[in-house]
């Protein structure tokens, strides 16, 4: 018995240490590693997560048509986003119907559900697209979903709509939305909405999937 007690105490200590590790057992460890200090414990308790991202960099700054593709640098960004999310695929992925948002949302590894890029605009990434689903539909579905992980790809202004819808206007402004829009140069940030004790919170992973332009 005497030899058993020290061994029991050692096992208990090791178990406690393992359980207290930041991110121990968390299902998206690469995301957790990028969190600001002090948030890992709270986010580890959250039951739902919505990752909102602005689309990766497009082929040209003045290319604004729905069929505007990503640049090679933007495609690299989607690869980095996929690595950051890791496996398995997200539970659901939403995007506006523009090609650049759709391609970005595909980084989640899940079939993307598209909604109108702007209210009433039923055209999409290809000439054959006919998009009737609105962004309000996407909000409603995300709000009532049981999905643990949702990825959303939007534009500089519509990303802010998601942040305000779930975390509130003040939180969206703190996250970088000015007059309802992200800065023109702001790319690669992950806006992490998480539900804790039935309330949505927001934190930002700055430049988490940004890729530096070659010299």
mmCIF file of C-alpha atoms in Angstrom:
data_model
loop_
_atom_site.group_PDB
_atom_site.id
_atom_site.type_symbol
_atom_site.label_atom_id
_atom_site.label_comp_id
_atom_site.label_asym_id
_atom_site.label_seq_id
_atom_site.Cartn_x
_atom_site.Cartn_y
_atom_site.Cartn_z
ATOM 1 C CA UNK A 1 0.000 0.000 0.000
ATOM 2 C CA UNK A 2 2.823 2.412 0.886
ATOM 3 C CA UNK A 3 4.374 2.041 -2.566
ATOM 4 C CA UNK A 4 0.976 2.485 -4.243
ATOM 5 C CA UNK A 5 0.170 5.893 -2.721
ATOM 6 C CA UNK A 6 3.153 7.801 -4.156
ATOM 7 C CA UNK A 7 2.398 6.308 -7.590
ATOM 8 C CA UNK A 8 -1.256 7.361 -7.284
ATOM 9 C CA UNK A 9 -0.215 10.866 -6.306
ATOM 10 C CA UNK A 10 2.154 11.058 -9.289
ATOM 11 C CA UNK A 11 -0.539 9.901 -11.715
ATOM 12 C CA UNK A 12 -2.991 12.440 -10.317
ATOM 13 C CA UNK A 13 -0.436 15.219 -10.698
ATOM 14 C CA UNK A 14 0.361 14.247 -14.292
ATOM 15 C CA UNK A 15 -3.335 14.106 -15.201
ATOM 16 C CA UNK A 16 -3.925 17.542 -13.709
ATOM 17 C CA UNK A 17 -0.988 18.988 -15.621
ATOM 18 C CA UNK A 18 -2.147 17.452 -18.881
ATOM 19 C CA UNK A 19 -5.665 18.787 -18.394
ATOM 20 C CA UNK A 20 -4.411 22.304 -17.718
ATOM 21 C CA UNK A 21 -2.414 22.574 -20.943
ATOM 22 C CA UNK A 22 -3.638 25.322 -23.204
ATOM 23 C CA UNK A 23 -5.602 23.726 -25.965
ATOM 24 C CA UNK A 24 -5.441 20.209 -24.591
ATOM 25 C CA UNK A 25 -7.992 18.243 -26.597
ATOM 26 C CA UNK A 26 -9.239 21.299 -28.529
ATOM 27 C CA UNK A 27 -10.423 20.335 -32.011
ATOM 28 C CA UNK A 28 -8.728 23.176 -33.949
ATOM 29 C CA UNK A 29 -5.300 23.490 -32.267
ATOM 30 C CA UNK A 30 -3.697 25.649 -34.985
ATOM 31 C CA UNK A 31 -6.378 28.285 -34.434
ATOM 32 C CA UNK A 32 -6.032 28.087 -30.669
ATOM 33 C CA UNK A 33 -2.299 28.710 -30.869
ATOM 34 C CA UNK A 34 -2.920 32.119 -32.440
ATOM 35 C CA UNK A 35 -5.259 33.360 -29.728
ATOM 36 C CA UNK A 36 -4.425 36.378 -27.575
ATOM 37 C CA UNK A 37 -3.212 35.406 -24.128
ATOM 38 C CA UNK A 38 -5.954 34.553 -21.671
ATOM 39 C CA UNK A 39 -8.683 33.590 -24.126
ATOM 40 C CA UNK A 40 -7.880 29.926 -24.629
ATOM 41 C CA UNK A 41 -9.777 28.745 -21.566
ATOM 42 C CA UNK A 42 -12.984 30.596 -22.467
ATOM 43 C CA UNK A 43 -12.891 29.594 -26.113
ATOM 44 C CA UNK A 44 -12.180 26.023 -25.085
ATOM 45 C CA UNK A 45 -15.555 26.059 -23.285
ATOM 46 C CA UNK A 46 -17.497 27.566 -26.196
ATOM 47 C CA UNK A 47 -20.044 25.290 -27.827
ATOM 48 C CA UNK A 48 -20.164 27.020 -31.231
ATOM 49 C CA UNK A 49 -17.693 28.851 -33.439
ATOM 50 C CA UNK A 50 -18.228 30.984 -36.547
ATOM 51 C CA UNK A 51 -15.061 32.008 -38.387
ATOM 52 C CA UNK A 52 -15.737 35.060 -40.548
ATOM 53 C CA UNK A 53 -13.111 35.980 -43.128
ATOM 54 C CA UNK A 54 -12.866 38.551 -45.846
ATOM 55 C CA UNK A 55 -12.144 36.900 -49.192
ATOM 56 C CA UNK A 56 -8.490 36.328 -50.064
ATOM 57 C CA UNK A 57 -6.752 38.790 -52.373
ATOM 58 C CA UNK A 58 -8.317 39.146 -55.812
ATOM 59 C CA UNK A 59 -6.613 39.382 -59.185
ATOM 60 C CA UNK A 60 -6.656 43.213 -59.165
ATOM 61 C CA UNK A 61 -7.809 45.849 -56.648
ATOM 62 C CA UNK A 62 -10.251 47.362 -59.145
ATOM 63 C CA UNK A 63 -11.751 44.006 -60.193
ATOM 64 C CA UNK A 64 -15.173 44.030 -58.526
ATOM 65 C CA UNK A 65 -17.346 41.856 -60.767
ATOM 66 C CA UNK A 66 -18.852 38.721 -59.254
ATOM 67 C CA UNK A 67 -16.674 36.544 -61.479
ATOM 68 C CA UNK A 68 -13.463 38.306 -60.427
ATOM 69 C CA UNK A 69 -11.005 35.518 -59.508
ATOM 70 C CA UNK A 70 -8.420 35.305 -56.770
ATOM 71 C CA UNK A 71 -4.861 36.261 -57.563
ATOM 72 C CA UNK A 72 -2.090 33.649 -57.233
ATOM 73 C CA UNK A 73 -1.305 35.240 -53.875
ATOM 74 C CA UNK A 74 -4.970 34.919 -52.917
ATOM 75 C CA UNK A 75 -4.936 31.234 -53.813
ATOM 76 C CA UNK A 76 -1.917 30.789 -51.527
ATOM 77 C CA UNK A 77 -3.923 32.491 -48.790
ATOM 78 C CA UNK A 78 -6.711 29.941 -49.115
ATOM 79 C CA UNK A 79 -4.156 27.162 -48.706
ATOM 80 C CA UNK A 80 -2.906 28.791 -45.528
ATOM 81 C CA UNK A 81 -6.482 29.200 -44.277
ATOM 82 C CA UNK A 82 -7.137 25.502 -44.910
ATOM 83 C CA UNK A 83 -4.007 24.617 -42.932
ATOM 84 C CA UNK A 84 -5.090 26.882 -40.102
ATOM 85 C CA UNK A 85 -8.539 25.279 -39.917
ATOM 86 C CA UNK A 86 -7.056 21.802 -40.188
ATOM 87 C CA UNK A 87 -8.977 18.521 -40.220
ATOM 88 C CA UNK A 88 -11.742 17.507 -40.206
ATOM 89 C CA UNK A 89 -13.669 19.888 -42.501
ATOM 90 C CA UNK A 90 -15.843 22.546 -40.914
ATOM 91 C CA UNK A 91 -19.435 21.527 -40.269
ATOM 92 C CA UNK A 92 -20.839 24.149 -42.635
ATOM 93 C CA UNK A 93 -19.538 26.900 -44.906
ATOM 94 C CA UNK A 94 -21.337 30.001 -46.177
ATOM 95 C CA UNK A 95 -20.244 32.595 -48.725
ATOM 96 C CA UNK A 96 -21.596 35.350 -50.872
ATOM 97 C CA UNK A 97 -22.099 34.218 -54.476
ATOM 98 C CA UNK A 98 -19.004 36.001 -55.793
ATOM 99 C CA UNK A 99 -16.198 33.770 -57.066
ATOM 100 C CA UNK A 100 -13.612 35.244 -54.710
ATOM 101 C CA UNK A 101 -15.695 34.571 -51.596
ATOM 102 C CA UNK A 102 -16.760 31.135 -52.788
ATOM 103 C CA UNK A 103 -13.152 30.079 -53.476
ATOM 104 C CA UNK A 104 -12.106 31.364 -50.052
ATOM 105 C CA UNK A 105 -14.868 29.502 -48.221
ATOM 106 C CA UNK A 106 -13.828 26.267 -49.910
ATOM 107 C CA UNK A 107 -10.790 26.308 -47.597
ATOM 108 C CA UNK A 108 -13.094 24.847 -44.942
ATOM 109 C CA UNK A 109 -13.263 21.571 -46.873
ATOM 110 C CA UNK A 110 -17.067 21.607 -46.911
ATOM 111 C CA UNK A 111 -19.536 22.210 -49.749
ATOM 112 C CA UNK A 112 -20.257 25.944 -49.680
ATOM 113 C CA UNK A 113 -23.793 27.292 -49.372
ATOM 114 C CA UNK A 114 -23.976 30.592 -51.247
ATOM 115 C CA UNK A 115 -26.190 33.593 -50.696
ATOM 116 C CA UNK A 116 -26.689 36.797 -52.644
ATOM 117 C CA UNK A 117 -23.698 39.126 -52.701
ATOM 118 C CA UNK A 118 -26.147 42.014 -52.303
ATOM 119 C CA UNK A 119 -29.842 41.954 -51.488
ATOM 120 C CA UNK A 120 -31.849 41.138 -54.606
ATOM 121 C CA UNK A 121 -28.787 40.351 -56.737
ATOM 122 C CA UNK A 122 -29.520 36.877 -58.075
ATOM 123 C CA UNK A 123 -26.442 36.491 -60.284
ATOM 124 C CA UNK A 124 -23.390 34.673 -59.007
ATOM 125 C CA UNK A 125 -19.915 33.377 -59.791
ATOM 126 C CA UNK A 126 -20.916 31.873 -63.153
ATOM 127 C CA UNK A 127 -23.406 32.935 -65.796
ATOM 128 C CA UNK A 128 -25.621 29.964 -64.958
ATOM 129 C CA UNK A 129 -25.968 30.812 -61.288
ATOM 130 C CA UNK A 130 -29.363 31.880 -60.009
ATOM 131 C CA UNK A 131 -29.090 32.765 -56.336
ATOM 132 C CA UNK A 132 -32.299 33.355 -54.408
ATOM 133 C CA UNK A 133 -30.972 32.766 -50.901
ATOM 134 C CA UNK A 134 -30.419 36.062 -49.063
ATOM 135 C CA UNK A 135 -27.813 36.999 -46.491
ATOM 136 C CA UNK A 136 -30.651 37.250 -43.960
ATOM 137 C CA UNK A 137 -31.377 33.575 -44.703
ATOM 138 C CA UNK A 138 -27.741 32.770 -43.943
ATOM 139 C CA UNK A 139 -27.874 34.754 -40.691
ATOM 140 C CA UNK A 140 -30.992 32.887 -39.591
ATOM 141 C CA UNK A 141 -29.566 29.494 -40.456
ATOM 142 C CA UNK A 142 -26.271 30.196 -38.703
ATOM 143 C CA UNK A 143 -28.064 31.490 -35.613
ATOM 144 C CA UNK A 144 -30.151 28.340 -35.199
ATOM 145 C CA UNK A 145 -27.601 25.822 -36.463
ATOM 146 C CA UNK A 146 -26.245 23.062 -34.263
ATOM 147 C CA UNK A 147 -22.930 23.120 -36.155
ATOM 148 C CA UNK A 148 -19.886 23.455 -33.940
ATOM 149 C CA UNK A 149 -17.720 25.022 -36.675
ATOM 150 C CA UNK A 150 -18.979 27.374 -39.387
ATOM 151 C CA UNK A 151 -16.811 29.202 -41.919
ATOM 152 C CA UNK A 152 -18.130 32.372 -43.583
ATOM 153 C CA UNK A 153 -16.387 34.202 -46.441
ATOM 154 C CA UNK A 154 -17.577 37.704 -47.271
ATOM 155 C CA UNK A 155 -16.450 41.126 -48.514
ATOM 156 C CA UNK A 156 -14.942 44.112 -46.690
ATOM 157 C CA UNK A 157 -18.394 45.486 -45.853
ATOM 158 C CA UNK A 158 -20.483 42.330 -45.530
ATOM 159 C CA UNK A 159 -17.966 40.730 -43.143
ATOM 160 C CA UNK A 160 -18.878 43.561 -40.791
ATOM 161 C CA UNK A 161 -22.566 42.691 -41.111
ATOM 162 C CA UNK A 162 -21.871 39.223 -39.674
ATOM 163 C CA UNK A 163 -19.857 40.626 -36.786
ATOM 164 C CA UNK A 164 -22.570 43.136 -35.907
ATOM 165 C CA UNK A 165 -25.337 40.550 -36.313
ATOM 166 C CA UNK A 166 -23.828 38.147 -33.802
ATOM 167 C CA UNK A 167 -21.529 40.152 -31.497
ATOM 168 C CA UNK A 168 -23.079 43.610 -31.801
ATOM 169 C CA UNK A 169 -22.141 46.868 -33.490
ATOM 170 C CA UNK A 170 -19.655 47.941 -30.818
ATOM 171 C CA UNK A 171 -17.747 44.674 -31.081
ATOM 172 C CA UNK A 172 -17.616 44.957 -34.878
ATOM 173 C CA UNK A 173 -16.140 48.436 -34.613
ATOM 174 C CA UNK A 174 -13.549 47.280 -32.096
ATOM 175 C CA UNK A 175 -12.638 44.476 -34.515
ATOM 176 C CA UNK A 176 -11.821 46.983 -37.266
ATOM 177 C CA UNK A 177 -15.099 47.898 -38.954
ATOM 178 C CA UNK A 178 -15.210 51.625 -39.627
ATOM 179 C CA UNK A 179 -18.479 52.965 -41.069
ATOM 180 C CA UNK A 180 -19.499 49.344 -41.589
ATOM 181 C CA UNK A 181 -16.425 48.365 -43.614
ATOM 182 C CA UNK A 182 -13.008 46.846 -43.036
ATOM 183 C CA UNK A 183 -9.969 48.841 -44.082
ATOM 184 C CA UNK A 184 -9.175 48.394 -47.769
ATOM 185 C CA UNK A 185 -5.759 46.948 -46.925
ATOM 186 C CA UNK A 186 -7.097 44.526 -44.294
ATOM 187 C CA UNK A 187 -6.639 40.996 -45.588
ATOM 188 C CA UNK A 188 -6.008 37.680 -43.901
ATOM 189 C CA UNK A 189 -7.704 38.374 -40.558
ATOM 190 C CA UNK A 190 -9.887 35.710 -38.966
ATOM 191 C CA UNK A 191 -12.842 37.141 -37.049
ATOM 192 C CA UNK A 192 -13.647 34.450 -34.517
ATOM 193 C CA UNK A 193 -17.199 34.486 -33.166
ATOM 194 C CA UNK A 194 -17.721 32.014 -30.345
ATOM 195 C CA UNK A 195 -20.763 31.263 -28.224
ATOM 196 C CA UNK A 196 -20.131 31.039 -24.514
ATOM 197 C CA UNK A 197 -22.947 30.668 -21.992
ATOM 198 C CA UNK A 198 -25.491 31.481 -24.745
ATOM 199 C CA UNK A 199 -23.816 34.802 -25.617
ATOM 200 C CA UNK A 200 -21.718 35.488 -28.710
ATOM 201 C CA UNK A 201 -18.236 36.910 -28.209
ATOM 202 C CA UNK A 202 -15.698 38.076 -30.785
ATOM 203 C CA UNK A 203 -11.934 38.008 -31.037
ATOM 204 C CA UNK A 204 -9.637 38.627 -33.993
ATOM 205 C CA UNK A 205 -6.633 36.691 -35.265
ATOM 206 C CA UNK A 206 -4.810 39.432 -37.219
ATOM 207 C CA UNK A 207 -3.269 38.446 -40.564
ATOM 208 C CA UNK A 208 -3.714 34.793 -39.642
ATOM 209 C CA UNK A 209 -3.810 33.606 -43.250
ATOM 210 C CA UNK A 210 -2.053 36.516 -44.959
ATOM 211 C CA UNK A 211 0.761 35.656 -47.354
ATOM 212 C CA UNK A 212 3.555 38.117 -48.023
ATOM 213 C CA UNK A 213 3.989 39.224 -51.612
ATOM 214 C CA UNK A 214 7.244 38.028 -53.211
ATOM 215 C CA UNK A 215 10.056 40.580 -53.344
#
